Coordinates of C-alpha atoms and ligand atoms in Angstrom, one line a residue:
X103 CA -5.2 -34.6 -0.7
X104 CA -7.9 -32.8 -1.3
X105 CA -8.9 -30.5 1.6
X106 CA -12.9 -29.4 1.0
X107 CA -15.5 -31.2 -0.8
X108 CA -16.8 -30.5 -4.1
X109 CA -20.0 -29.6 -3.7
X110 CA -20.2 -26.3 -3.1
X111 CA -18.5 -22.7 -4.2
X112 CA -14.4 -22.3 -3.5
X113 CA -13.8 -20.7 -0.1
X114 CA -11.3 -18.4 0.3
X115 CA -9.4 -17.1 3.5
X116 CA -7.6 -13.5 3.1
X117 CA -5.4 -12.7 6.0
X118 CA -3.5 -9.1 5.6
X119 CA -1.5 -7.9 7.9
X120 CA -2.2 -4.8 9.9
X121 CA -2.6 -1.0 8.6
X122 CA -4.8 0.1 6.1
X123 CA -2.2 0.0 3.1
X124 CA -2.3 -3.7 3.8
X125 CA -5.9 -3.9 4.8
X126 CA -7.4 -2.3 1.6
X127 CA -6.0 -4.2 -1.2
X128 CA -7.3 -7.5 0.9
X129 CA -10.7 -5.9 1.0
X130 CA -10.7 -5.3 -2.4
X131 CA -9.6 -8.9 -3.4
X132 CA -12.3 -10.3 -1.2
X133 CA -14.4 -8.2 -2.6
X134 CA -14.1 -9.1 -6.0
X135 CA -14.0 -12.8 -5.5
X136 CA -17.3 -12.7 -3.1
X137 CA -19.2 -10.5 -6.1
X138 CA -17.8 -14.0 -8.0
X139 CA -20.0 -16.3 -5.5
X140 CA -16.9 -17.0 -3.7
X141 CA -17.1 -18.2 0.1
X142 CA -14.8 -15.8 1.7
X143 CA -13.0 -15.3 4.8
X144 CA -11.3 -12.5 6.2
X145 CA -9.0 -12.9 9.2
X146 CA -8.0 -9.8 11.0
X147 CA -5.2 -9.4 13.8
X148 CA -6.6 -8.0 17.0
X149 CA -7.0 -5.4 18.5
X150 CA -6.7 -3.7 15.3
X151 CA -4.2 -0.6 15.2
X152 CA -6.1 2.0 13.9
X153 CA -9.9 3.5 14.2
X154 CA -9.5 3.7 10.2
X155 CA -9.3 -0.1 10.3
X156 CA -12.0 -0.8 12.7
X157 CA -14.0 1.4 10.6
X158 CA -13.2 0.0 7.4
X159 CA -13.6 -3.6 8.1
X160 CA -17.1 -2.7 9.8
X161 CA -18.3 -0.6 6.6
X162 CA -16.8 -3.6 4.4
X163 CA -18.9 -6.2 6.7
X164 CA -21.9 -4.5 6.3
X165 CA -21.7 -4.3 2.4
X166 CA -20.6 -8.2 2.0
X167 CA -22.5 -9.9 4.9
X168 CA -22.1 -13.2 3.1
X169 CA -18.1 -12.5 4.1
X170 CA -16.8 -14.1 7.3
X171 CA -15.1 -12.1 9.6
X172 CA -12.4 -13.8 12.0
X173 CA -10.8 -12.1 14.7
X174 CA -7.5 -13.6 15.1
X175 CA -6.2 -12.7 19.0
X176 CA -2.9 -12.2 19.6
X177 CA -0.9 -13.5 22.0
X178 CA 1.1 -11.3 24.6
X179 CA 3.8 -9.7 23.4
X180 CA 6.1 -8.0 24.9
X181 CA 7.2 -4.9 22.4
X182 CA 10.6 -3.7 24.1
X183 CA 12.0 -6.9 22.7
X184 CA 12.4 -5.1 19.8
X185 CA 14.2 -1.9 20.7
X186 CA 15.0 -1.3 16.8
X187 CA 11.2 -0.6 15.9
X188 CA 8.6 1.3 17.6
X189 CA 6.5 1.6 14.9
X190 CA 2.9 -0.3 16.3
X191 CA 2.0 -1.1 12.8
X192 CA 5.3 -2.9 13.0
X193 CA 4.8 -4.6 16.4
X194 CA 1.9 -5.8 15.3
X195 CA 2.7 -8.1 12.5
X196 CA 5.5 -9.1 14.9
X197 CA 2.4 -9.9 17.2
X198 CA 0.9 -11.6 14.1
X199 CA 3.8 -13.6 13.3
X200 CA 4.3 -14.9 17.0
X201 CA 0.8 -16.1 17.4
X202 CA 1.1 -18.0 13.8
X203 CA 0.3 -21.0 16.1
X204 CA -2.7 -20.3 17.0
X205 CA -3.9 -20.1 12.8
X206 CA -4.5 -23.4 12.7
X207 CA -7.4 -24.2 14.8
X208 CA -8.7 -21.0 13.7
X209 CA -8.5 -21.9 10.3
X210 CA -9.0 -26.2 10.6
X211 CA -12.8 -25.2 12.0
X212 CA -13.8 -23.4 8.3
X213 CA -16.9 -24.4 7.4
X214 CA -16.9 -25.7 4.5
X215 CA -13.3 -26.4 4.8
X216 CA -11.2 -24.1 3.1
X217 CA -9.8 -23.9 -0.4
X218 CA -6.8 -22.0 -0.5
X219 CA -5.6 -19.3 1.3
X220 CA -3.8 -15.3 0.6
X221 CA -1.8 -13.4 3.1
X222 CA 0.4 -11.1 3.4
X223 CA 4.3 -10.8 2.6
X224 CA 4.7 -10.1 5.7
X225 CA 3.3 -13.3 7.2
X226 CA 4.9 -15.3 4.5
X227 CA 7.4 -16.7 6.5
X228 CA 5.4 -17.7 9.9
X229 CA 2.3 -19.2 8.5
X230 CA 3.6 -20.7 5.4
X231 CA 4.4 -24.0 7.8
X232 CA 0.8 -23.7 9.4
X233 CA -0.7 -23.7 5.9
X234 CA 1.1 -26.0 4.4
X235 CA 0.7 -28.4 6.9
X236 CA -3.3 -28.4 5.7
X237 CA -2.3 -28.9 2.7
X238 CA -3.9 -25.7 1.6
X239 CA -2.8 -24.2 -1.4
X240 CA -1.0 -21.3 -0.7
X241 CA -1.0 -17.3 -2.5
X242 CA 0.8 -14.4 -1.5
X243 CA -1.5 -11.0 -2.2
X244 CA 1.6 -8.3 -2.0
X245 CA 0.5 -4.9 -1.3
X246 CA 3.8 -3.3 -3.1
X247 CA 5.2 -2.5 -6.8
X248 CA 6.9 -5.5 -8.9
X249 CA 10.0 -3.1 -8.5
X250 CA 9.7 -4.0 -5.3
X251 CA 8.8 -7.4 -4.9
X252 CA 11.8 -7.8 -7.1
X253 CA 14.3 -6.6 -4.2
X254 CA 12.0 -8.8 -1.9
X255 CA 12.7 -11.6 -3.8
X256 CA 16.6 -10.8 -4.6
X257 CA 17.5 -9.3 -1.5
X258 CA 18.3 -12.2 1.0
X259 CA 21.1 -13.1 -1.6
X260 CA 22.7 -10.0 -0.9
X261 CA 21.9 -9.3 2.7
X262 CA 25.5 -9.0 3.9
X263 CA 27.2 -7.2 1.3
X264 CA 25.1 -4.4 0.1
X265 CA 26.8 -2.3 -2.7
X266 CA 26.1 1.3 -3.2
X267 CA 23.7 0.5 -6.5
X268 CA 22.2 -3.2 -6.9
X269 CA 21.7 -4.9 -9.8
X270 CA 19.0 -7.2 -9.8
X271 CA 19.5 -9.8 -12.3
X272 CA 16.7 -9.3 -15.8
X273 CA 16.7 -5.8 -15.0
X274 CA 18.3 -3.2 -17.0
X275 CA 17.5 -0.5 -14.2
X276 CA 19.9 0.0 -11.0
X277 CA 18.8 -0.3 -7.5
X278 CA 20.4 2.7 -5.2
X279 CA 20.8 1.1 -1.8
X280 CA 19.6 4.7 -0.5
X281 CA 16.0 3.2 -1.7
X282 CA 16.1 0.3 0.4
X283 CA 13.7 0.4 3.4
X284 CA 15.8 1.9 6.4
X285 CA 16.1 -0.6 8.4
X286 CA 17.4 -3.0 6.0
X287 CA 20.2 -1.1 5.7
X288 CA 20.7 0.0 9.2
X289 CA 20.9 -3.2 10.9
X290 CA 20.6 -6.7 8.9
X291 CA 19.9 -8.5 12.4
X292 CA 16.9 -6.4 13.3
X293 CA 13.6 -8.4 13.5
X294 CA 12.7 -6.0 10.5
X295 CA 15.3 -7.0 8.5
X296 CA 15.1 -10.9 9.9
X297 CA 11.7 -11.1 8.6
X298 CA 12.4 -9.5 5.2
X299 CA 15.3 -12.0 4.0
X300 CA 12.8 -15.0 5.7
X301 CA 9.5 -13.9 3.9
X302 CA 11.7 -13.3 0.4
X303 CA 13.1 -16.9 0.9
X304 CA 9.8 -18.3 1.3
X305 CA 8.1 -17.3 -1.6
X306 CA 9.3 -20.0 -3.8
X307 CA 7.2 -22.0 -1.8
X308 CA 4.2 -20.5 -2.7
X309 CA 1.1 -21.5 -5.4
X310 CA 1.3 -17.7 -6.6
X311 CA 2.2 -13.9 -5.9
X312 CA -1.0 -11.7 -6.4
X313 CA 0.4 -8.5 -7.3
X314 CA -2.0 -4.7 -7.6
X315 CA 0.0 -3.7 -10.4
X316 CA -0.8 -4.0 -14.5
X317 CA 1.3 -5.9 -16.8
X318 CA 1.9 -2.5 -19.2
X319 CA 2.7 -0.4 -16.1
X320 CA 6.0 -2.8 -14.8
X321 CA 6.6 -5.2 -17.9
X322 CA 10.5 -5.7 -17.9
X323 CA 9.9 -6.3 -13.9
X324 CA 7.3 -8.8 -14.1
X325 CA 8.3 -10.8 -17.2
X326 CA 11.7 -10.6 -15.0
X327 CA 10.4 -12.6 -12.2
X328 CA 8.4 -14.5 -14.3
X329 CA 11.0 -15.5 -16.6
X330 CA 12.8 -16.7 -13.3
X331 CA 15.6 -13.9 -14.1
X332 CA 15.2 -12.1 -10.8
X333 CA 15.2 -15.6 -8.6
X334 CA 15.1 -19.1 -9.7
X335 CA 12.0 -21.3 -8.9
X336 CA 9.5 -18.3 -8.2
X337 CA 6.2 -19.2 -8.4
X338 CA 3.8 -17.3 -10.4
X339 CA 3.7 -13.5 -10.0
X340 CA 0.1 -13.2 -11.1
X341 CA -0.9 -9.0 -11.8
X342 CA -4.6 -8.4 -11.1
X343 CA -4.2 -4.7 -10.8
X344 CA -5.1 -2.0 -10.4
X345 CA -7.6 -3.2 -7.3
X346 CA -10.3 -0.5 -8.1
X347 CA -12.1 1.0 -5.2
X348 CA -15.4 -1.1 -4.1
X349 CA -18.6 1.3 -3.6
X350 CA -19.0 1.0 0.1
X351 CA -15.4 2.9 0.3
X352 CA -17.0 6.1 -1.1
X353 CA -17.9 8.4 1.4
X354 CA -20.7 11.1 0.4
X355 CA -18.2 14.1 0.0
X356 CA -18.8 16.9 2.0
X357 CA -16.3 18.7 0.3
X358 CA -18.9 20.9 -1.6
X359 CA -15.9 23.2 -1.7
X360 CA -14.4 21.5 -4.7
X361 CA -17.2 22.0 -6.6
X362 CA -16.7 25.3 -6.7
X363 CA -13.0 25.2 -8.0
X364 CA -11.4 25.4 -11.8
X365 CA -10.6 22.6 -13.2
X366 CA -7.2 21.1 -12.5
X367 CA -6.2 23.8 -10.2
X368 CA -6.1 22.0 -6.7
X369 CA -3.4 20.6 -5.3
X370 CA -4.1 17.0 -3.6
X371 CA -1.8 16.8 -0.3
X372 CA -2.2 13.5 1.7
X373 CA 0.3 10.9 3.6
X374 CA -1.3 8.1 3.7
X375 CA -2.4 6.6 6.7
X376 CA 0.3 6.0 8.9
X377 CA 2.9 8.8 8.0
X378 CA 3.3 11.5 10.2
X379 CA 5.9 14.5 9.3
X380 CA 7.4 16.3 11.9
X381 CA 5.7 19.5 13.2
X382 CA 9.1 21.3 11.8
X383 CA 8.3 20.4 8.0
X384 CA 4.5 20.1 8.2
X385 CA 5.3 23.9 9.1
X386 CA 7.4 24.4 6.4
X387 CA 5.1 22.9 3.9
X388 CA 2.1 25.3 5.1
X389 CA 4.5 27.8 4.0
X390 CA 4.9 26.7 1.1
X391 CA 1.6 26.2 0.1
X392 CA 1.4 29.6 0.9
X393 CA 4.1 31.1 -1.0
X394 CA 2.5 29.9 -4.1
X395 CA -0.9 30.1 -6.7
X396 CA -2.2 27.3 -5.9
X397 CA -5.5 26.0 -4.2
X398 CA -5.3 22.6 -2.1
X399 CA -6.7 20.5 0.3
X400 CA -4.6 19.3 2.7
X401 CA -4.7 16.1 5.1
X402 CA -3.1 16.9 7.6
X403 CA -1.5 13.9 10.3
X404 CA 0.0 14.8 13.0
X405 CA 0.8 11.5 14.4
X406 CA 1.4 7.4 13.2
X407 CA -2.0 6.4 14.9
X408 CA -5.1 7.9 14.1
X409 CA -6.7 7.1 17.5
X410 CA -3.8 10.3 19.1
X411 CA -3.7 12.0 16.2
X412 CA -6.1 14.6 18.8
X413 CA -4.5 18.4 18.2
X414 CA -6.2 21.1 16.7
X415 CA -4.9 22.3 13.2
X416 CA -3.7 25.2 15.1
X417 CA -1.9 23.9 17.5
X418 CA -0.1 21.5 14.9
X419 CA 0.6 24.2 12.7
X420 CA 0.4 27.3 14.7
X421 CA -2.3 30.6 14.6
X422 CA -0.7 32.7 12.3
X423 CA 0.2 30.2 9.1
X424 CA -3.4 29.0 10.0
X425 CA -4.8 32.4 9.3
X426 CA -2.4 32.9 6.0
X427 CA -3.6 28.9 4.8
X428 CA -7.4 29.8 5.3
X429 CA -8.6 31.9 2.2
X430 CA -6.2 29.6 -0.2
X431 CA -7.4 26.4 0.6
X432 CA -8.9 23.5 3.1
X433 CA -6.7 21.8 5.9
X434 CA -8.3 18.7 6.8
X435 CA -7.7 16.5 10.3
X436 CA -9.3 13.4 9.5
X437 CA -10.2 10.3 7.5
X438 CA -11.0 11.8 3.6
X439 CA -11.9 9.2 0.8
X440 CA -9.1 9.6 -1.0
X441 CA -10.4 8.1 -3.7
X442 CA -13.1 10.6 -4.5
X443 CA -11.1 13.3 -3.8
X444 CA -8.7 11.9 -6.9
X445 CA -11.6 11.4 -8.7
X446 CA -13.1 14.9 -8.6
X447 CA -12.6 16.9 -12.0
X448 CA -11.0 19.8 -10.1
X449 CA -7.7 17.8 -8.7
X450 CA -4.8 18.7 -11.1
X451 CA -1.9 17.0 -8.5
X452 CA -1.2 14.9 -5.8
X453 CA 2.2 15.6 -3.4
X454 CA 2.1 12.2 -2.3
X455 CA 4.0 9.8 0.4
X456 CA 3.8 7.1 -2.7
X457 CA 2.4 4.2 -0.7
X458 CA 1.6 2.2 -3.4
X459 CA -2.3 1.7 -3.0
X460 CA -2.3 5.5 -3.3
X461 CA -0.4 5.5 -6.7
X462 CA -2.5 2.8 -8.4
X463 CA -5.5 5.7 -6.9
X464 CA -3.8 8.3 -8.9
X465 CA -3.6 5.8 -11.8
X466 CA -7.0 5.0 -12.2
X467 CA -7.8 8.9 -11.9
X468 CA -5.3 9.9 -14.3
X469 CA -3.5 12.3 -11.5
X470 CA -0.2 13.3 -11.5
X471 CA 1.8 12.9 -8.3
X472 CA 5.0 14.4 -6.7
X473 CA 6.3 11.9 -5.0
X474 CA 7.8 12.7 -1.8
X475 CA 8.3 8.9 0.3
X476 CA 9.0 9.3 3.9
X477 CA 10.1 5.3 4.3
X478 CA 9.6 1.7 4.1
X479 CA 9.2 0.9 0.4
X480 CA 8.7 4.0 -0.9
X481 CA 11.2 5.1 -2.8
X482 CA 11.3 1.7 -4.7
X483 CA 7.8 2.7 -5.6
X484 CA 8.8 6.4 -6.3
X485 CA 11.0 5.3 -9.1
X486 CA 8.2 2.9 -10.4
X487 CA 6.4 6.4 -11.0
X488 CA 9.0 8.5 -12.3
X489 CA 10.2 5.5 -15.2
X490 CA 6.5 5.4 -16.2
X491 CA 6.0 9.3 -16.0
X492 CA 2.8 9.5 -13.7
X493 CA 4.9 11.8 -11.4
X494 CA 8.3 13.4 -10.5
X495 CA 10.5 13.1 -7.3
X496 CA 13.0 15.0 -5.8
X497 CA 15.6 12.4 -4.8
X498 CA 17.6 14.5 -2.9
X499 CA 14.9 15.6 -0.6
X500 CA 15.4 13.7 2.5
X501 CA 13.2 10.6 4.0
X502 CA 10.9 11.5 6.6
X503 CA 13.1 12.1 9.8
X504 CA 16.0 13.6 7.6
X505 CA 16.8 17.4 6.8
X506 CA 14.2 19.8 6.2
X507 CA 13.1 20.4 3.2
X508 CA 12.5 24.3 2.8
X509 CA 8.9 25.5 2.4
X510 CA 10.2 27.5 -0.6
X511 CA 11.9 24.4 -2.4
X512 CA 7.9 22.6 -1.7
X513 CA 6.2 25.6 -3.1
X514 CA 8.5 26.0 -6.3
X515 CA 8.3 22.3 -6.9
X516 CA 4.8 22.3 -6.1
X517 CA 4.3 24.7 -9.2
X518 CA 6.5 22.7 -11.8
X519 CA 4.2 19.6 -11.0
X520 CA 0.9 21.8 -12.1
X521 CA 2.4 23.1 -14.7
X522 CA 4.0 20.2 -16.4
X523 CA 1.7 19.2 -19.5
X524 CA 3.6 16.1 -20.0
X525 CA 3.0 14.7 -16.8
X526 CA -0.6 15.4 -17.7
X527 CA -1.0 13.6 -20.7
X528 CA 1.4 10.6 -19.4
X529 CA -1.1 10.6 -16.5
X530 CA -4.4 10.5 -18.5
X531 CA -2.7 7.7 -20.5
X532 CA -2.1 5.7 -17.8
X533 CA -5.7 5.9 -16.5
X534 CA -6.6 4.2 -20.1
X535 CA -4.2 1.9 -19.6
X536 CA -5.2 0.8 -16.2
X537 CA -8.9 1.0 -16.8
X538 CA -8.0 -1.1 -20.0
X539 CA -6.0 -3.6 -18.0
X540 CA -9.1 -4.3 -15.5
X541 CA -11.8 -4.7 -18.4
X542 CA -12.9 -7.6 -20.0
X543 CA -10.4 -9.1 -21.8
X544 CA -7.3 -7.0 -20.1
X545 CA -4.4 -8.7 -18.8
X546 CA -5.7 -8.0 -15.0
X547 CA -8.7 -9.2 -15.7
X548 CA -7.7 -12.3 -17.6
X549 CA -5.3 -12.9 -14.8
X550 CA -7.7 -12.5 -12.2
X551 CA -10.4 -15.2 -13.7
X552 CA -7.5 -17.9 -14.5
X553 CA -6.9 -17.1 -10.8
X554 CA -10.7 -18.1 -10.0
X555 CA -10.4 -21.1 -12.1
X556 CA -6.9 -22.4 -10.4
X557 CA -9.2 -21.4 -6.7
X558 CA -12.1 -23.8 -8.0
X559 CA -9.5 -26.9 -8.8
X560 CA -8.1 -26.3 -5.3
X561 CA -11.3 -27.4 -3.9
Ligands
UDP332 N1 -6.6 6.8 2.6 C1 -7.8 7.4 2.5 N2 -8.0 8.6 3.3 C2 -7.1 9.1 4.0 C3 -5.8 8.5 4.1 C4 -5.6 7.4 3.4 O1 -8.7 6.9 1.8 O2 -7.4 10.2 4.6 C5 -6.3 5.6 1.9 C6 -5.7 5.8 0.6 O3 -6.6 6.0 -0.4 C7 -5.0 4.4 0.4 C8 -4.6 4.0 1.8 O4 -5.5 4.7 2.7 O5 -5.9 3.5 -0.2 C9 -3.2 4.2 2.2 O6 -2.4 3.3 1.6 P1 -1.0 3.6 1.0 O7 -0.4 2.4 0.5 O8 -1.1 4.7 0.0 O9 -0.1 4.2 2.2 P2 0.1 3.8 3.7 O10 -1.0 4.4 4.5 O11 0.1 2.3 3.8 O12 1.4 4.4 4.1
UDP333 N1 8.0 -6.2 2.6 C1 8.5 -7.3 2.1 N2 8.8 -8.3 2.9 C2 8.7 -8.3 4.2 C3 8.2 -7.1 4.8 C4 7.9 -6.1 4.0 O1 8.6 -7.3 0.9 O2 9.0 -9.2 4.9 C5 7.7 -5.0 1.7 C6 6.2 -4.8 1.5 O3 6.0 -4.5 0.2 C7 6.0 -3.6 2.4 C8 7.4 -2.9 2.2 O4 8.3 -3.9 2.3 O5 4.9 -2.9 1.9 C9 7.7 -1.8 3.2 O6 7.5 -2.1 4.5 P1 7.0 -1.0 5.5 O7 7.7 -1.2 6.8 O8 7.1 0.3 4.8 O9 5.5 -1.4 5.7 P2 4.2 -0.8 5.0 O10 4.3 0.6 4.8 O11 4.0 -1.6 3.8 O12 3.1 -1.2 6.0

């Protein structure tokens, strides 16, 4: 049945889940189809997490007014029935994922009626029924690495009998079960792990999987999936990638400080925006930082949630590595636009947490990262950028919560990145290959417009 009439342009609701690796990509989707006369809908969960959400959907709002904004309200939840996970971005898609019942009135009152409908992997498996049931055609948009949605989509085959190195079928490449988001491994009945092996098994049921990654960057991977190697009956895995930055994201830089600094020489240090290391090894990585030749600036996060994230540098870091930090480069509490810090000619490295919005970042500017992942699907995204050569890891330095990992190992490794040529030129080639992949006629961008036309058939 056909759910909207034909008369006017498709209209599209996007529904991430909650932090702002998941929010971002969804903004930059909904961008791009609403510059494409798209109707569009974006449904949030609320209250939001963060300030850096609230911010960001407010700045995106203003930008696209033609975009409707839907506050989806949660119903109570009571978080200490999950004693595994205290993570609130966590609670909150649990939040989501209980209330899915309430998506359908929300939803069934679009007017004009809606067209299809993206969300989240993590939502896959709660609104999927709601969806359906409206006979809305149904997309995925997953904010990770086709390395990763590959273990997504393999892993509830092999939830109870883990081996030591996985080998997902189509892929010549191993799997090290030390990669695997924590609390997969820890604990196959936590509501982390639940929800994993129930969103994987969902997907075949899906109209597509949007992915922000390039067919040249992952191509054993995707043709993989595609070829119905990895799991039979997958539905499209559909690369529109990399999502490239919308205007209203850049922030007029006060950093006039870079402007004064050599090409390539500064060192990029940020975690994302949800990873806090401990005080210990923030510590240690000020001293490293100071132990070698190198000029940075340096985001520093001091806790999960921006909104306590209230200590001064010094207190966080203490007075006297302050005073040794100050004359060698910029420690930063705060909300930075990453993107224009990447994209400034004097940024020669990135020591990165590898989230994977902030690799396809470095990708566009052609920056090489050390890749130093702290959790959830990190690693899986680390190797993605050591196999193409954007960056190197460490794999024996610990996860975030693990051993220490010595301000002099930071600062030596620290020095191999900016000095490594290769990395370089693999870097700058990448950039050309993702800007190529987004331009007319790339594979992203082909992708992306048979995706509009399937979106207009759906109405
Ligand atoms: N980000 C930013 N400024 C900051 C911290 C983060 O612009 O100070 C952006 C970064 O550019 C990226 C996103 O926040 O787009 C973080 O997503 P990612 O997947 O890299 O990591 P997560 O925060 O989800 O762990
Ligand atoms: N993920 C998934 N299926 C799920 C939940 C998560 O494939 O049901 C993937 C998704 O790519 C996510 C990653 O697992 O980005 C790691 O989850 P994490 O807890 O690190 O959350 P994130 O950092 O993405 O917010």
């Amino acid at each position: 049945m056909s759910y909207s009439s034909k008369t006017q342009s498709p209209h599209v609701a996007l529904f991430p889940s909650s932090g702002m690796g998941h929010l971002i990509p969804f903004v930059r989707l909904a961008a791009s189809l609403a510059n494409q006369k798209f109707q569009v809908t974006i449904i949030t969960g609320h209250p939001l997490v963060s300030l850096a959400e609230s911010d960001f959907l407010s700045l995106f709002l203003s930008a696209f007014p033609q975009v409707i904004s839907k506050e989806f309200h949660l119903l109570p939840f009571d978080p200490s029935t999950d004693k595994s996970n205290k993570d609130p971005f966590f609670l909150q898609f649990e939040a989501i994922r209980r209330s899915a019942t309430l998506l359908s009135p929300l939803i069934s009152s679009s007017s004009p009626p809606l067209s299809a409908f993206i969300s989240d992997i993590f939502l896959a498996s709660a609104f999927f029924p709601i969806t359906a049931d409206l006979h809305l055609p149904n997309y995925i948009l997953f904010p990770s690495c086709a390395n990763m949605l590959s273990l997504t989509a393999y892993f509830p085959s092999l939830v109870d009998n883990i081996s030591e190195e996985i080998n997902i079928p189509g892929l010549s490449t191993k799997i090290s079960k030390s990669w695997l988001p924590p609390p997969l491994v820890l604990d196959s009945t936590s509501p982390f792990a639940t929800q994993f092996v129930e969103n994987g098994k969902k997907m075949v049921e899906y109209n597509g999987i949007l992915m922000n990654t390039f067919d040249s960057l992952e191509p054993e991977t995707l043709e993989a999936l595609n070829e119905g190697k990895v799991v039979n009956g997958l539905p499209p895995v559909i690369p529109i990638g990399p999502l490239v930055p919308c205007e209203f994201e850049k922030q007029v830089s006060s950093l006039s400080w870079f402007d004064d600094q050599p090409d390539g020489s500064v060192v990029f240090i940020c975690f994302g925006s949800r990873t806090a290391l401990s005080r210990e090894q923030l510590r240690e990585l000020g001293a490293g930082l100071v132990k070698n030749e190198f000029r940075f600036l340096w985001i520093l996060k001091d806790k999960k949630v921006d909104k306590e994230d209230v200590a001064e540098v010094e207190e966080v870091l203490g007075k006297g590595l302050v005073e040794n930090l100050k004359d060698k480069g910029l420690v930063i509490k705060g909300w930075v636009d990453q993107g224009g810090v990447l994209s400034h000619r004097a940024v020669g490295g990135f020591v990165s947490h590898v989230g994977w919005n902030s690799v396809t970042e470095a990708m566009w500017h052609g920056v090489r990262i050390l890749a130093w992942p702290q959790g959830g699907d990190q690693k899986m995204c680390s190797s993605v950028v050591k196999r193409c050569g954007l960056g190197m890891w460490v794999d024996t330095w610990d996860w975030g919560g693990g051993e220490l990992v010595k301000g002099e190992d930071i600062g030596e490794t620290i020095k191999e990145l900016m000095g490594d040529e290769k990395l370089k030129l693999q870097a700058t080639h990448i950039k050309e290959e993702a800007r190529k992949a987004v331009a007319s006629g790339g594979s992203s961008e082909t992708n992306l417009l048979r995706l509009r036309k399937e979106l207009e058939r759906c109405m």
